[in-house]
XYZ file of C-alpha atoms in Angstrom:
778
model
C -0.144 -0.005 0.011
C 1.437 3.452 -1.049
C 1.746 6.143 1.768
C 1.911 9.737 1.416
C 5.151 11.650 1.309
C 6.214 13.764 4.227
C 5.898 17.468 4.287
C 9.772 17.983 3.563
C 9.769 15.452 0.921
C 6.554 17.282 -0.821
C 7.989 20.607 -0.610
C 11.703 19.890 -1.168
C 13.239 20.547 -4.610
C 13.585 17.210 -6.691
C 17.157 16.127 -7.555
C 17.195 15.550 -11.492
C 19.733 12.646 -10.954
C 17.463 10.786 -8.655
C 14.799 10.837 -11.402
C 17.337 9.769 -14.183
C 19.322 7.042 -12.226
C 16.790 4.229 -12.418
C 16.984 4.652 -16.571
C 20.782 4.406 -16.563
C 21.962 0.974 -17.904
C 23.776 -1.167 -15.339
C 26.883 -1.274 -17.743
C 27.130 2.383 -16.903
C 26.947 2.280 -13.204
C 30.483 1.859 -12.425
C 31.594 4.736 -14.592
C 29.052 6.974 -12.961
C 30.390 5.974 -9.486
C 33.813 7.791 -10.633
C 32.115 11.072 -11.722
C 31.995 12.542 -8.267
C 30.462 11.920 -4.665
C 27.167 12.991 -5.758
C 26.930 10.578 -8.551
C 28.651 7.826 -6.268
C 26.010 8.576 -3.715
C 23.316 7.427 -6.393
C 25.016 4.822 -8.190
C 27.189 2.850 -5.746
C 23.928 1.473 -3.975
C 22.543 0.122 -7.370
C 25.975 -1.389 -8.057
C 26.278 -3.000 -4.820
C 23.033 -3.406 -3.118
C 22.227 -6.804 -4.752
C 25.778 -7.917 -6.383
C 24.624 -11.529 -7.372
C 21.726 -10.114 -9.531
C 23.973 -6.874 -10.624
C 26.845 -9.324 -11.819
C 24.366 -11.336 -13.919
C 23.019 -8.014 -15.629
C 26.502 -7.198 -16.524
C 26.794 -10.610 -18.632
C 28.503 -13.099 -16.132
C 28.063 -16.647 -17.826
C 26.432 -19.147 -15.157
C 29.499 -21.402 -15.625
C 31.583 -18.701 -14.130
C 29.413 -18.037 -11.315
C 31.492 -19.900 -8.498
C 34.589 -18.605 -9.752
C 33.502 -15.076 -9.457
C 31.806 -15.526 -6.286
C 35.075 -16.882 -4.509
C 36.952 -13.787 -6.018
C 34.154 -11.324 -4.740
C 34.049 -12.692 -1.259
C 37.862 -13.399 -0.677
C 39.347 -10.714 -2.824
C 37.065 -7.732 -3.831
C 34.745 -7.418 -0.847
C 37.334 -8.266 1.558
C 39.607 -5.367 0.468
C 36.674 -3.094 0.130
C 35.788 -0.309 2.563
C 33.429 -0.789 5.347
C 31.185 1.926 4.107
C 31.155 0.142 0.468
C 30.486 -3.366 2.034
C 27.678 -1.789 4.029
C 25.809 -1.038 0.712
C 25.324 -4.714 0.219
C 21.737 -5.327 1.268
C 20.886 -8.641 -0.621
C 22.395 -11.904 -1.713
C 20.135 -13.621 -3.810
C 21.364 -17.231 -4.815
C 18.106 -18.245 -6.582
C 19.362 -17.872 -10.057
C 23.159 -18.279 -9.137
C 25.511 -20.961 -9.266
C 22.849 -23.622 -9.645
C 24.889 -26.041 -11.631
C 28.547 -27.097 -11.854
C 30.781 -24.170 -12.330
C 34.163 -24.569 -14.223
C 36.232 -26.978 -12.342
C 34.071 -27.289 -9.499
C 31.574 -29.753 -9.178
C 28.027 -29.135 -7.670
C 29.006 -30.295 -4.458
C 32.093 -28.187 -4.170
C 30.011 -25.134 -5.327
C 27.596 -25.703 -2.447
C 30.275 -26.225 0.113
C 32.069 -23.136 -0.777
C 28.924 -20.877 -0.766
C 28.022 -22.678 2.722
C 31.537 -21.813 4.211
C 31.088 -18.145 3.201
C 28.205 -17.967 5.582
C 30.443 -18.189 8.569
C 31.697 -14.458 8.010
C 28.771 -13.317 6.043
C 27.537 -10.611 8.460
C 30.972 -9.359 9.452
C 31.544 -9.053 5.699
C 28.245 -7.225 5.039
C 27.242 -5.634 8.282
C 23.865 -4.309 6.695
C 22.857 -7.467 4.707
C 19.104 -7.488 4.724
C 18.054 -10.252 2.418
C 19.234 -13.868 2.022
C 17.818 -15.963 -0.462
C 18.714 -19.586 -0.906
C 15.719 -21.157 -2.753
C 17.138 -23.499 -5.574
C 20.273 -24.701 -3.514
C 19.064 -27.957 -1.843
C 22.604 -28.793 -0.770
C 23.484 -25.564 0.821
C 24.023 -25.902 4.744
C 22.931 -22.732 6.181
C 23.429 -24.013 9.736
C 26.555 -21.907 10.143
C 24.467 -18.769 10.161
C 23.510 -19.717 13.757
C 27.135 -19.636 14.807
C 27.518 -15.826 13.410
C 27.925 -13.103 16.003
C 26.198 -10.126 14.866
C 28.551 -7.107 15.724
C 26.151 -4.283 14.465
C 22.911 -3.319 15.032
C 21.438 -4.665 11.619
C 20.070 -8.163 11.304
C 18.493 -9.867 8.394
C 15.020 -9.024 7.478
C 14.300 -11.639 4.626
C 15.235 -15.240 4.662
C 14.317 -17.773 2.396
C 15.468 -21.387 3.141
C 13.121 -23.150 0.927
C 14.150 -26.805 -0.339
C 17.164 -26.809 1.812
C 17.634 -30.532 2.350
C 19.962 -29.930 5.454
C 18.048 -30.458 8.754
C 18.398 -27.238 10.709
C 18.826 -26.844 14.339
C 15.640 -26.258 16.339
C 17.140 -23.268 18.013
C 18.640 -21.703 14.867
C 16.602 -18.374 15.232
C 17.634 -17.914 18.612
C 20.567 -15.956 17.037
C 20.446 -12.309 17.028
C 21.062 -12.243 13.369
C 17.225 -13.143 13.107
C 15.784 -10.837 15.449
C 14.310 -8.466 12.657
C 13.124 -10.910 10.299
C 10.031 -9.928 8.316
C 9.796 -12.481 5.859
C 10.697 -16.342 6.463
C 10.291 -19.241 3.961
C 11.185 -22.665 5.599
C 9.107 -24.816 3.021
C 10.287 -28.127 2.125
C 12.763 -28.587 4.970
C 13.434 -31.759 6.818
C 13.009 -31.672 10.643
C 10.041 -31.270 13.395
C 8.147 -27.962 12.733
C 6.833 -28.318 16.174
C 10.161 -28.427 17.887
C 11.193 -25.686 15.924
C 8.120 -23.572 17.087
C 8.894 -24.540 20.727
C 12.499 -23.497 20.471
C 12.945 -20.572 18.372
C 10.560 -20.175 15.558
C 8.028 -18.115 17.725
C 7.405 -14.476 18.653
C 10.012 -14.495 21.576
C 12.837 -14.656 19.173
C 11.073 -13.366 15.773
C 9.150 -10.410 17.025
C 8.654 -8.783 13.721
C 7.899 -11.717 11.647
C 4.900 -10.861 9.299
C 5.020 -13.323 6.371
C 5.658 -17.144 7.060
C 5.789 -19.791 4.466
C 6.044 -23.364 5.554
C 5.041 -25.588 2.640
C 5.602 -29.331 2.476
C 6.601 -29.471 6.418
C 4.063 -32.269 7.384
C 2.340 -29.703 9.677
C -0.498 -31.579 11.353
C -3.570 -30.003 13.212
C -1.505 -30.058 16.709
C 1.452 -28.348 15.253
C -0.729 -25.843 13.318
C -2.667 -25.094 16.451
C 0.755 -24.406 18.466
C 1.863 -22.275 15.483
C -1.369 -20.254 15.538
C -1.325 -19.910 19.356
C 2.156 -18.666 19.275
C 1.921 -15.983 16.798
C -1.565 -14.947 17.156
C -2.382 -11.649 15.241
C 1.186 -11.093 14.446
C 1.419 -12.545 10.972
C -0.367 -11.127 8.127
C 0.648 -13.753 5.510
C 0.798 -17.542 6.209
C 1.456 -20.479 3.792
C 0.804 -23.886 4.828
C 0.006 -25.523 1.679
C 1.067 -29.164 0.989
C 0.650 -30.223 4.794
C -1.735 -32.457 6.488
C -4.356 -30.146 7.998
C -7.883 -30.871 8.285
C -11.001 -29.173 9.496
C -9.841 -29.566 13.168
C -7.323 -26.958 12.894
C -9.728 -24.199 11.582
C -11.248 -23.142 14.853
C -7.968 -22.419 16.524
C -6.886 -20.354 13.373
C -9.977 -18.241 13.472
C -9.718 -17.762 17.320
C -6.125 -16.563 17.454
C -5.176 -15.370 14.085
C -8.111 -13.289 12.974
C -9.354 -9.996 14.638
C -12.756 -10.161 16.150
C -13.443 -6.777 14.578
C -15.424 -7.416 11.458
C -14.907 -5.494 8.130
C -18.545 -6.107 7.038
C -20.765 -3.119 6.811
C -24.690 -2.715 6.360
C -23.805 0.679 4.506
C -23.510 -1.251 1.244
C -26.592 -3.247 1.631
C -28.264 -1.868 -1.467
C -25.403 -2.987 -3.603
C -24.136 -6.075 -1.997
C -26.761 -7.248 0.496
C -26.141 -7.796 4.164
C -25.296 -10.647 6.538
C -28.160 -11.259 9.333
C -27.469 -13.374 12.302
C -30.722 -14.394 13.802
C -30.458 -14.877 17.681
C -26.773 -15.770 17.796
C -27.575 -19.398 17.226
C -25.120 -21.933 15.707
C -23.445 -25.200 15.916
C -19.901 -26.218 16.269
C -19.771 -27.814 12.774
C -21.336 -24.811 11.168
C -20.474 -21.850 13.268
C -22.993 -19.087 13.876
C -25.974 -19.296 11.634
C -25.749 -16.491 9.292
C -28.029 -15.683 6.183
C -27.654 -13.201 3.280
C -30.503 -10.681 3.175
C -30.662 -9.375 -0.171
C -31.673 -6.089 -1.622
C -33.730 -5.590 -5.038
C -30.294 -5.346 -6.742
C -27.947 -7.529 -5.016
C -29.605 -10.945 -5.725
C -29.113 -10.141 -9.449
C -25.677 -8.464 -9.051
C -27.283 -5.578 -11.010
C -27.035 -2.352 -8.916
C -25.654 0.533 -11.220
C -22.992 1.275 -8.606
C -21.648 -1.987 -8.011
C -18.379 -0.972 -9.903
C -17.828 2.211 -7.897
C -14.832 2.196 -5.205
C -15.812 2.832 -1.596
C -15.588 6.570 -0.616
C -12.893 7.628 1.716
C -13.568 7.527 5.486
C -13.676 10.926 7.183
C -13.211 11.758 10.591
C -14.936 14.466 12.661
C -11.650 15.749 14.042
C -9.038 17.538 12.080
C -6.083 16.107 14.025
C -7.313 12.398 13.483
C -5.527 11.009 10.593
C -5.294 7.201 11.094
C -8.203 5.218 12.204
C -8.607 4.208 15.915
C -8.271 0.412 16.868
C -11.881 0.164 17.193
C -12.595 1.544 13.871
C -12.639 -0.703 10.965
C -13.326 -0.376 7.317
C -12.368 -2.359 4.282
C -10.329 -1.264 1.494
C -11.539 0.960 -0.967
C -10.872 -1.742 -3.778
C -8.702 0.279 -5.812
C -5.344 0.240 -3.973
C -2.725 -2.150 -5.400
C -2.903 -5.646 -3.892
C -0.220 -6.373 -1.470
C 2.411 -8.885 -2.603
C 3.859 -11.332 -0.022
C 6.327 -13.307 -2.234
C 9.856 -13.204 -1.539
C 10.857 -11.303 -4.994
C 8.152 -8.354 -4.018
C 9.346 -8.244 -0.481
C 13.125 -7.878 -1.467
C 11.942 -5.398 -3.903
C 10.197 -3.253 -1.278
C 13.215 -3.499 1.353
C 15.629 -2.492 -1.201
C 13.499 0.308 -3.014
C 13.528 1.886 0.690
C 17.336 1.481 1.053
C 18.150 3.450 -2.087
C 18.186 7.384 -2.083
C 14.827 8.728 -2.317
C 13.465 10.091 -5.669
C 11.033 12.410 -4.125
C 8.043 9.819 -4.803
C 5.962 8.058 -2.228
C 7.474 5.145 -0.619
C 6.042 1.585 -0.087
C 4.878 0.564 3.135
C 7.205 -2.037 4.650
C 5.865 -5.503 5.531
C 6.558 -4.864 9.273
C 4.624 -1.413 9.120
C 1.322 -3.213 8.553
C -0.774 -2.879 11.585
C -1.287 -6.117 13.397
C -4.646 -7.051 12.412
C -4.164 -10.729 11.684
C -4.125 -12.996 8.558
C -5.041 -11.285 5.336
C -3.097 -13.703 2.940
C -3.891 -17.288 3.530
C -2.585 -20.312 1.539
C -4.147 -23.683 2.148
C -3.465 -25.753 -1.029
C -3.039 -29.485 -0.877
C -4.371 -30.310 2.568
C -7.226 -32.485 3.880
C -9.889 -29.599 4.362
C -13.610 -30.397 3.334
C -15.826 -27.808 1.845
C -17.722 -27.397 5.176
C -14.621 -26.448 6.831
C -13.497 -23.629 3.896
C -16.898 -22.450 4.277
C -16.706 -22.036 8.203
C -13.448 -20.142 7.655
C -14.739 -17.800 4.959
C -17.727 -17.035 7.043
C -16.107 -16.394 10.412
C -13.085 -14.541 9.227
C -15.124 -11.400 9.198
C -14.168 -10.289 5.444
C -10.387 -10.056 6.696
C -8.690 -12.114 3.862
C -7.342 -10.120 0.924
C -5.833 -13.089 -0.871
C -7.092 -16.961 -0.524
C -5.599 -19.858 -1.865
C -7.022 -23.496 -1.666
C -7.082 -25.471 -4.756
C -9.172 -28.302 -3.680
C -11.480 -29.532 -0.894
C -13.378 -32.771 -0.379
C -17.058 -32.613 -0.865
C -18.978 -34.659 1.929
C -22.462 -36.032 1.760
C -24.192 -37.983 4.288
C -25.621 -40.211 1.618
C -22.311 -41.485 0.854
C -22.056 -42.659 4.492
C -25.447 -44.545 4.163
C -24.328 -46.276 0.873
C -21.234 -48.171 0.735
C -21.126 -48.348 -2.819
C -21.053 -44.364 -2.957
C -18.342 -44.507 -0.432
C -15.719 -45.373 -3.161
C -16.735 -42.154 -5.083
C -14.668 -39.225 -3.975
C -15.579 -35.697 -5.065
C -13.472 -32.549 -4.878
C -14.891 -29.343 -5.570
C -16.388 -25.866 -4.313
C -19.286 -25.469 -6.588
C -21.586 -24.924 -3.421
C -19.612 -21.959 -2.043
C -20.020 -19.035 -4.653
C -21.760 -16.781 -2.296
C -18.815 -16.926 0.397
C -16.521 -14.661 -2.111
C -19.216 -12.105 -2.550
C -18.169 -8.722 -0.802
C -20.911 -9.231 1.766
C -18.762 -12.197 3.065
C -15.272 -11.471 1.630
C -15.131 -7.946 2.085
C -11.448 -7.328 1.464
C -10.725 -10.270 -1.084
C -8.838 -9.035 -4.098
C -6.929 -12.109 -5.191
C -8.281 -15.690 -5.345
C -6.788 -19.157 -6.394
C -9.492 -21.628 -6.295
C -10.725 -25.055 -7.628
C -12.318 -24.632 -11.216
C -15.505 -25.988 -10.264
C -16.415 -22.596 -8.318
C -16.782 -21.393 -12.047
C -17.445 -24.473 -14.070
C -19.652 -26.412 -11.501
C -17.791 -29.543 -12.794
C -16.248 -31.254 -9.829
C -12.985 -33.569 -9.778
C -14.212 -37.377 -9.374
C -11.892 -40.096 -8.310
C -13.551 -43.792 -7.970
C -12.388 -47.073 -7.605
C -11.983 -49.073 -10.729
C -12.931 -46.038 -12.814
C -10.394 -44.705 -15.263
C -9.646 -40.922 -15.284
C -11.466 -40.645 -18.652
C -14.400 -42.374 -17.295
C -14.427 -40.342 -14.278
C -14.056 -37.201 -16.425
C -16.983 -38.230 -18.308
C -19.271 -38.892 -15.031
C -18.145 -35.561 -13.774
C -19.319 -33.658 -16.869
C -22.828 -35.596 -17.579
C -24.485 -37.064 -14.531
C -22.885 -34.942 -11.857
C -22.699 -31.854 -13.825
C -26.528 -31.999 -14.342
C -27.067 -32.640 -10.568
C -25.145 -29.831 -9.484
C -26.710 -27.435 -12.138
C -30.192 -28.407 -10.649
C -29.230 -28.284 -7.018
C -26.623 -25.494 -6.928
C -27.705 -23.344 -10.142
C -25.521 -20.373 -9.217
C -21.939 -20.285 -10.092
C -19.486 -17.465 -9.347
C -19.420 -14.846 -11.774
C -17.192 -11.820 -12.115
C -19.757 -9.222 -10.890
C -20.484 -11.345 -7.791
C -17.333 -9.628 -6.538
C -16.053 -6.929 -8.811
C -13.348 -6.070 -6.331
C -11.424 -9.263 -7.255
C -8.587 -8.282 -9.547
C -6.928 -11.778 -9.992
C -8.470 -15.033 -10.305
C -6.749 -18.478 -10.781
C -8.506 -21.698 -11.669
C -6.719 -24.957 -10.663
C -7.157 -28.736 -11.731
C -8.896 -27.909 -14.906
C -9.006 -31.092 -16.985
C -6.916 -31.191 -20.035
C -10.000 -32.480 -22.200
C -13.637 -32.109 -21.978
C -16.601 -33.248 -23.661
C -18.191 -29.838 -23.637
C -19.222 -28.614 -20.162
C -15.844 -27.481 -18.773
C -15.093 -25.457 -22.183
C -18.530 -24.019 -22.309
C -18.455 -22.862 -18.769
C -15.148 -21.371 -19.202
C -15.877 -19.514 -22.201
C -19.082 -18.424 -20.969
C -17.274 -16.931 -17.992
C -15.034 -14.955 -20.216
C -18.048 -13.682 -21.945
C -19.254 -12.255 -18.414
C -15.610 -10.722 -17.929
C -15.933 -8.977 -21.138
C -19.314 -7.826 -20.396
C -17.975 -6.331 -16.849
C -15.152 -4.799 -18.736
C -17.524 -2.951 -21.223
C -19.794 -1.878 -18.222
C -16.872 -0.401 -16.331
C -15.654 1.519 -19.463
C -19.347 2.924 -20.185
C -19.517 3.615 -16.494
C -16.235 5.778 -16.962
C -17.243 7.627 -19.598
C -20.722 8.449 -18.274
C -18.917 10.109 -15.146
C -17.260 12.838 -17.461
C -14.398 13.220 -15.372
C -16.138 13.657 -11.973
C -14.165 12.693 -8.907
C -15.518 9.202 -8.484
C -13.166 6.335 -8.740
C -14.262 3.133 -10.582
C -13.133 -0.290 -9.782
C -10.952 -1.883 -12.500
C -12.754 -5.294 -12.113
C -11.135 -8.643 -13.082
C -7.744 -8.109 -15.082
C -5.970 -11.112 -14.550
C -7.078 -15.148 -15.214
C -4.995 -17.972 -14.796
C -6.211 -21.323 -15.864
C -3.935 -24.236 -14.312
C -4.706 -27.410 -16.739
C -4.124 -31.125 -15.384
C -1.971 -33.387 -17.249
C -3.743 -35.067 -20.094
C -5.125 -38.509 -19.833
C -2.451 -40.301 -22.031
C 0.445 -38.457 -19.652
C -1.230 -39.225 -16.528
C 0.590 -42.052 -14.659
C -2.076 -42.157 -12.126
C -4.923 -44.621 -13.186
C -7.378 -45.965 -10.548
C -8.276 -48.967 -12.829
C -4.824 -50.398 -12.328
C -4.920 -50.380 -8.348
C -3.273 -47.105 -7.799
C -6.192 -45.624 -6.016
C -5.323 -47.142 -2.438
C -6.326 -44.385 0.150
C -2.817 -43.454 1.258
C -4.123 -40.763 3.265
C -5.960 -43.094 5.326
C -2.856 -45.230 5.699
C -0.480 -42.537 6.641
C -2.683 -40.450 8.970
C -2.874 -41.916 12.336
C -5.386 -39.204 13.238
C -7.965 -40.772 11.087
C -10.957 -42.012 12.864
C -10.914 -45.476 11.093
C -7.207 -45.810 11.307
C -7.013 -48.694 13.578
C -9.851 -50.646 11.411
C -8.121 -49.944 7.933
C -4.464 -50.824 8.488
C -3.462 -54.394 8.214
C -3.256 -56.597 11.193
C -3.093 -60.550 11.295
C -4.735 -60.662 14.941
C -7.698 -58.827 13.927
C -8.257 -59.983 10.465
C -11.083 -62.480 11.620
C -12.940 -59.812 13.594
C -12.687 -57.314 10.684
C -14.013 -59.805 8.143
C -16.885 -60.525 10.050
C -17.584 -56.721 10.663
C -17.169 -56.156 6.888
C -19.803 -59.085 6.002
C -22.272 -57.290 8.449
C -21.496 -53.970 7.050
C -21.806 -55.071 3.322
C -25.134 -56.587 4.237
C -26.438 -53.485 5.903
C -25.061 -51.454 3.044
C -26.769 -53.595 0.447
C -30.123 -53.300 2.238
C -29.838 -49.639 2.706
C -28.967 -49.185 -1.071
C -31.645 -51.316 -2.148
C -34.187 -49.429 -0.215
C -32.829 -46.230 -1.456
C -33.142 -47.359 -5.076
C -36.640 -48.538 -4.520
C -37.355 -45.224 -2.951
C -35.826 -43.347 -5.929
C -38.073 -45.372 -8.360
C -41.110 -44.462 -6.528
C -40.168 -40.876 -6.738
C -40.163 -41.096 -10.389
C -43.751 -42.102 -10.196
C -44.728 -39.249 -7.880
C -46.780 -36.985 -9.977
C -49.342 -35.601 -7.549
C -50.853 -35.311 -4.023
C -49.119 -34.840 -0.832
C -46.502 -37.209 0.671
C -47.928 -39.271 3.364
C -44.709 -40.415 5.206
C -42.990 -38.551 8.124
C -42.241 -35.699 8.360
C -45.277 -34.712 6.373
C -47.994 -37.059 8.117
C -46.887 -35.353 11.351
C -47.536 -31.652 10.403
C -49.629 -29.634 7.924
C -47.190 -26.919 7.645
C -44.127 -26.411 5.900
C -41.804 -26.570 9.063
C -40.896 -28.899 11.726
C -39.132 -27.902 14.874
C -35.530 -29.544 14.984
C -33.883 -29.378 18.509
C -30.133 -29.056 19.226
C -28.368 -30.615 22.254
C -26.013 -28.934 24.463
C -23.042 -30.937 23.174
C -23.888 -29.655 19.398
C -24.851 -26.125 20.167
C -22.256 -23.459 19.599
C -23.016 -21.705 22.847
C -23.538 -24.648 24.878
C -27.204 -23.944 25.288
C -30.246 -26.224 24.138
C -32.482 -24.637 21.442
C -34.667 -25.591 18.826
C -35.432 -23.846 15.259
C -38.301 -24.314 12.658
C -36.645 -26.333 9.638
C -38.301 -25.840 6.413
C -39.566 -29.062 4.699
C -41.660 -27.711 1.999
C -45.401 -28.140 1.194
C -45.146 -31.918 0.426
C -46.914 -31.670 -3.016
C -44.840 -31.354 -6.422
C -44.002 -27.952 -7.458
C -42.138 -26.398 -10.379
C -38.821 -26.717 -8.786
C -37.175 -30.179 -9.442
C -34.569 -29.508 -6.698
C -37.244 -28.844 -4.033
C -39.357 -31.767 -5.045
C -36.401 -34.021 -4.517
C -35.473 -32.380 -1.409
C -39.115 -33.106 -0.223
C -38.766 -36.707 -1.248
C -35.294 -37.308 0.417
C -36.861 -36.021 3.623
C -38.742 -39.033 4.149
C -35.547 -40.768 4.947
C -34.930 -40.083 8.682
C -31.053 -40.383 8.101
C -31.127 -37.447 5.938
C -32.966 -35.177 8.404
C -29.692 -33.825 9.657
C -27.116 -31.077 9.164
C -29.341 -28.227 9.429
C -28.162 -24.904 8.237
C -29.350 -21.517 6.819
C -30.539 -21.420 3.120
C -27.612 -19.821 0.960
C -28.558 -17.790 -2.141
C -27.815 -21.211 -4.108
C -30.671 -22.910 -2.293
C -32.811 -19.768 -2.919
C -32.062 -19.870 -6.494
C -33.207 -23.597 -6.726
C -36.436 -22.750 -5.086
C -35.984 -22.638 -1.416
C -37.611 -19.512 0.341
C -35.207 -17.230 1.606
C -34.257 -16.758 5.322
C -35.147 -20.402 6.220
C -33.310 -23.463 7.671
C -33.124 -26.633 5.726
C -31.528 -30.021 6.178
C -28.417 -29.903 4.293
C -28.063 -33.835 4.160
C -31.253 -34.337 2.335
C -30.225 -31.532 -0.081
C -26.770 -32.493 -0.667
C -27.666 -36.066 -1.352
C -29.115 -34.874 -4.618
C -25.499 -34.194 -6.046
C -24.435 -37.967 -5.976
C -25.772 -40.471 -8.492
C -28.502 -42.846 -7.374
C -26.321 -45.676 -8.430
C -22.661 -46.364 -9.898
C -24.284 -49.716 -11.330
C -24.013 -49.255 -15.191
C -23.721 -45.513 -14.657
C -20.239 -44.965 -16.395
C -21.403 -47.102 -19.454
C -24.485 -44.772 -19.787
C -22.555 -41.474 -19.736
C -22.463 -41.170 -23.579
C -19.649 -41.196 -26.139
C -19.057 -37.625 -26.991
C -15.602 -37.005 -28.165
C -13.198 -35.242 -25.859
C -11.799 -31.747 -26.713
C -8.514 -30.185 -25.648
C -9.350 -27.340 -23.296
C -6.378 -25.314 -24.045
C -7.111 -25.373 -27.902
C -10.818 -24.487 -27.374
C -9.681 -21.278 -25.055
C -7.398 -20.363 -27.855
C -9.991 -20.821 -30.508
C -12.270 -18.571 -28.464
C -9.680 -15.702 -28.019
C -9.126 -15.955 -31.709
C -12.990 -15.567 -32.380
C -13.479 -12.742 -30.022
C -10.396 -10.616 -31.008
C -11.078 -7.296 -32.642
C -14.785 -7.731 -31.561
C -16.531 -6.127 -28.616
C -16.687 -9.624 -26.773
C -12.931 -9.486 -26.592
C -11.313 -9.219 -23.080
C -8.029 -7.167 -23.060
C -6.743 -8.411 -19.539
C -4.097 -10.817 -18.965
C -4.982 -14.595 -19.588
C -2.640 -17.328 -18.789
C -2.845 -21.181 -19.673
C -0.580 -23.321 -17.578
C -0.390 -26.890 -18.230
C 1.066 -28.905 -15.133
C 2.935 -32.020 -15.276
C 2.209 -35.268 -13.896
C 4.848 -35.163 -11.509
C 3.753 -31.460 -10.172
C 0.383 -32.833 -9.812
C 1.017 -35.997 -7.804
C 4.083 -34.794 -6.077
C 3.098 -32.053 -3.624
C 6.699 -30.738 -2.957
C 7.134 -30.071 -6.469
C 4.088 -28.286 -7.381
C 5.096 -24.584 -7.007
C 8.840 -24.809 -8.039
């Protein structure tokens, strides 16, 4: 976020050299340093502040990296003045000495660089940034033995992919006391021990950005991390770990401010969240509804693309908001970046002589309001857990990344045949990304089903190609009927960047049609914003930019996909490797319990077959239901459209017993197919569970607004009625390449009013990047 210049900066006369210096080529920096002291003051920092990057700009060949580095450390830097060596602020090894150099092997290169760490801070006393990602053989443990002889310490440290197990007490050193950014991803060793020893606010009081991907962090370790840092961090990356829904409540309690950024002042444009009687359950959280205005339900308010007006104070001497005052961002400020490159750039820019322009706010200067950037890719979350996180986070998230989550249905627990069907997606959650819930959201990386309504399916003895057909036919039709509302650009015009993950490489039609249709809506948003700007005629009203960046991440092609569930590779390794799983003791192999488990399996199989037969008979009768009111409970017990549902104290969020009326419908055939099937499902007592508020998606499918429904009965409609012969009847439509179809669409719309001129990225992931989490981002 930009900050205004001081009074002296605003009124002082600009130095022309500070304006010209950024445009001088790197080859001329050394010559400019020889002109006079004034030139030296401007160009010496550019030459010395990041020497490994500068020398590459000057033309150093990669094969000569190590030889140059040894000369630089032992000869040139050692003989330079302290004032000159103090200019060095960054050592960025990410693109330096990555391969064998000259006469040195890779091992010798890494050893030579590691040895230089012992005297690194004595050599460069004001070093701020050290980035080692891409050098797995480097041993940074010698940094812990460094005695800082100056008041300066590192502010950015990137250890990612280091194969050396680091000491748990590494961060006790004074060298790290001012760390703002820390990346310890994919490093061996216990994260829990590190948190207890030194990776905590006691030794890292200024840490704001923490990345810990691929560290086998489980729920207990994550809870310890959340309880330790509390509101100190504003960016947290825990992707590729072993987290589940059990860690979400602790995350919400400790790492998010209790002050909400939601406001009723935007009701006409966005609707508002209402919480009746402060009721809720542990599984759902506080019961909350979206109360729509006449425009918000259709996302058609004429002012939906206007930025929020500035916040004014009644007091002239009050510049900043008080702690109790909260307001969301205006929607037009640049999004805060939290990657290593952006953090390094910000730190180095503030170390250069000022050019009279506004400085960028440093990461450590951001007020402690808790997490705003959260990454939860490749974990064990369910859709219910992610929904609870988004609802209770009070609109604090500015960037959210969760590439997939498991879809749960009570029907799959009742039907053994459906238990082998695993569905992943977020097709039921589009309303949670609206500003009414996600008030500050500017950037989103999410599973493609949020837009396409086509989930990802894995099933035993079903090939990926057959699973894709099943997903785009039967499941897609069910979702379109049950959750008809998908995410569209104008649902949240404040979002500027959207990445859709796990897109299948080939489609029989629905995925391609939904993606191209989404691009049409983005183009329509662009045209609406342009028309709005022209209608304002230069008035001082700021307009949102809308969606400007879309990234489509494609899965490997079927022919390139090494993972084939039909060849026995669909073993549930998550259950085998996760000792916290409820069924761990019964699913792992044991000679002593073999007989006991076999008998239990036979009983379960028999019960499952009976339940499945009863359910199939019930659905056959449903197809013959044409008129008349249902006569089975709950409709035989009441003449109204509601029944009372009671919650015990163990389920209640407040610990108090309470009851609420739940909508069951009139019990007669109506014009909404989803409601008809919902009423039929309610005759099964096992599906009269999981009570929650009706969402805008339920309302779009025919449910009255502001009522409670049984989620179990509703979600059961997503799953197929039976897997028997289902795959054979999914059709034989040919598959089309998704990337080719998107490119053809862009060519067709180029030069027409339908063309969107934002940035569109197509990224095809490799099989190894998908099935080996530790390699996904690198």
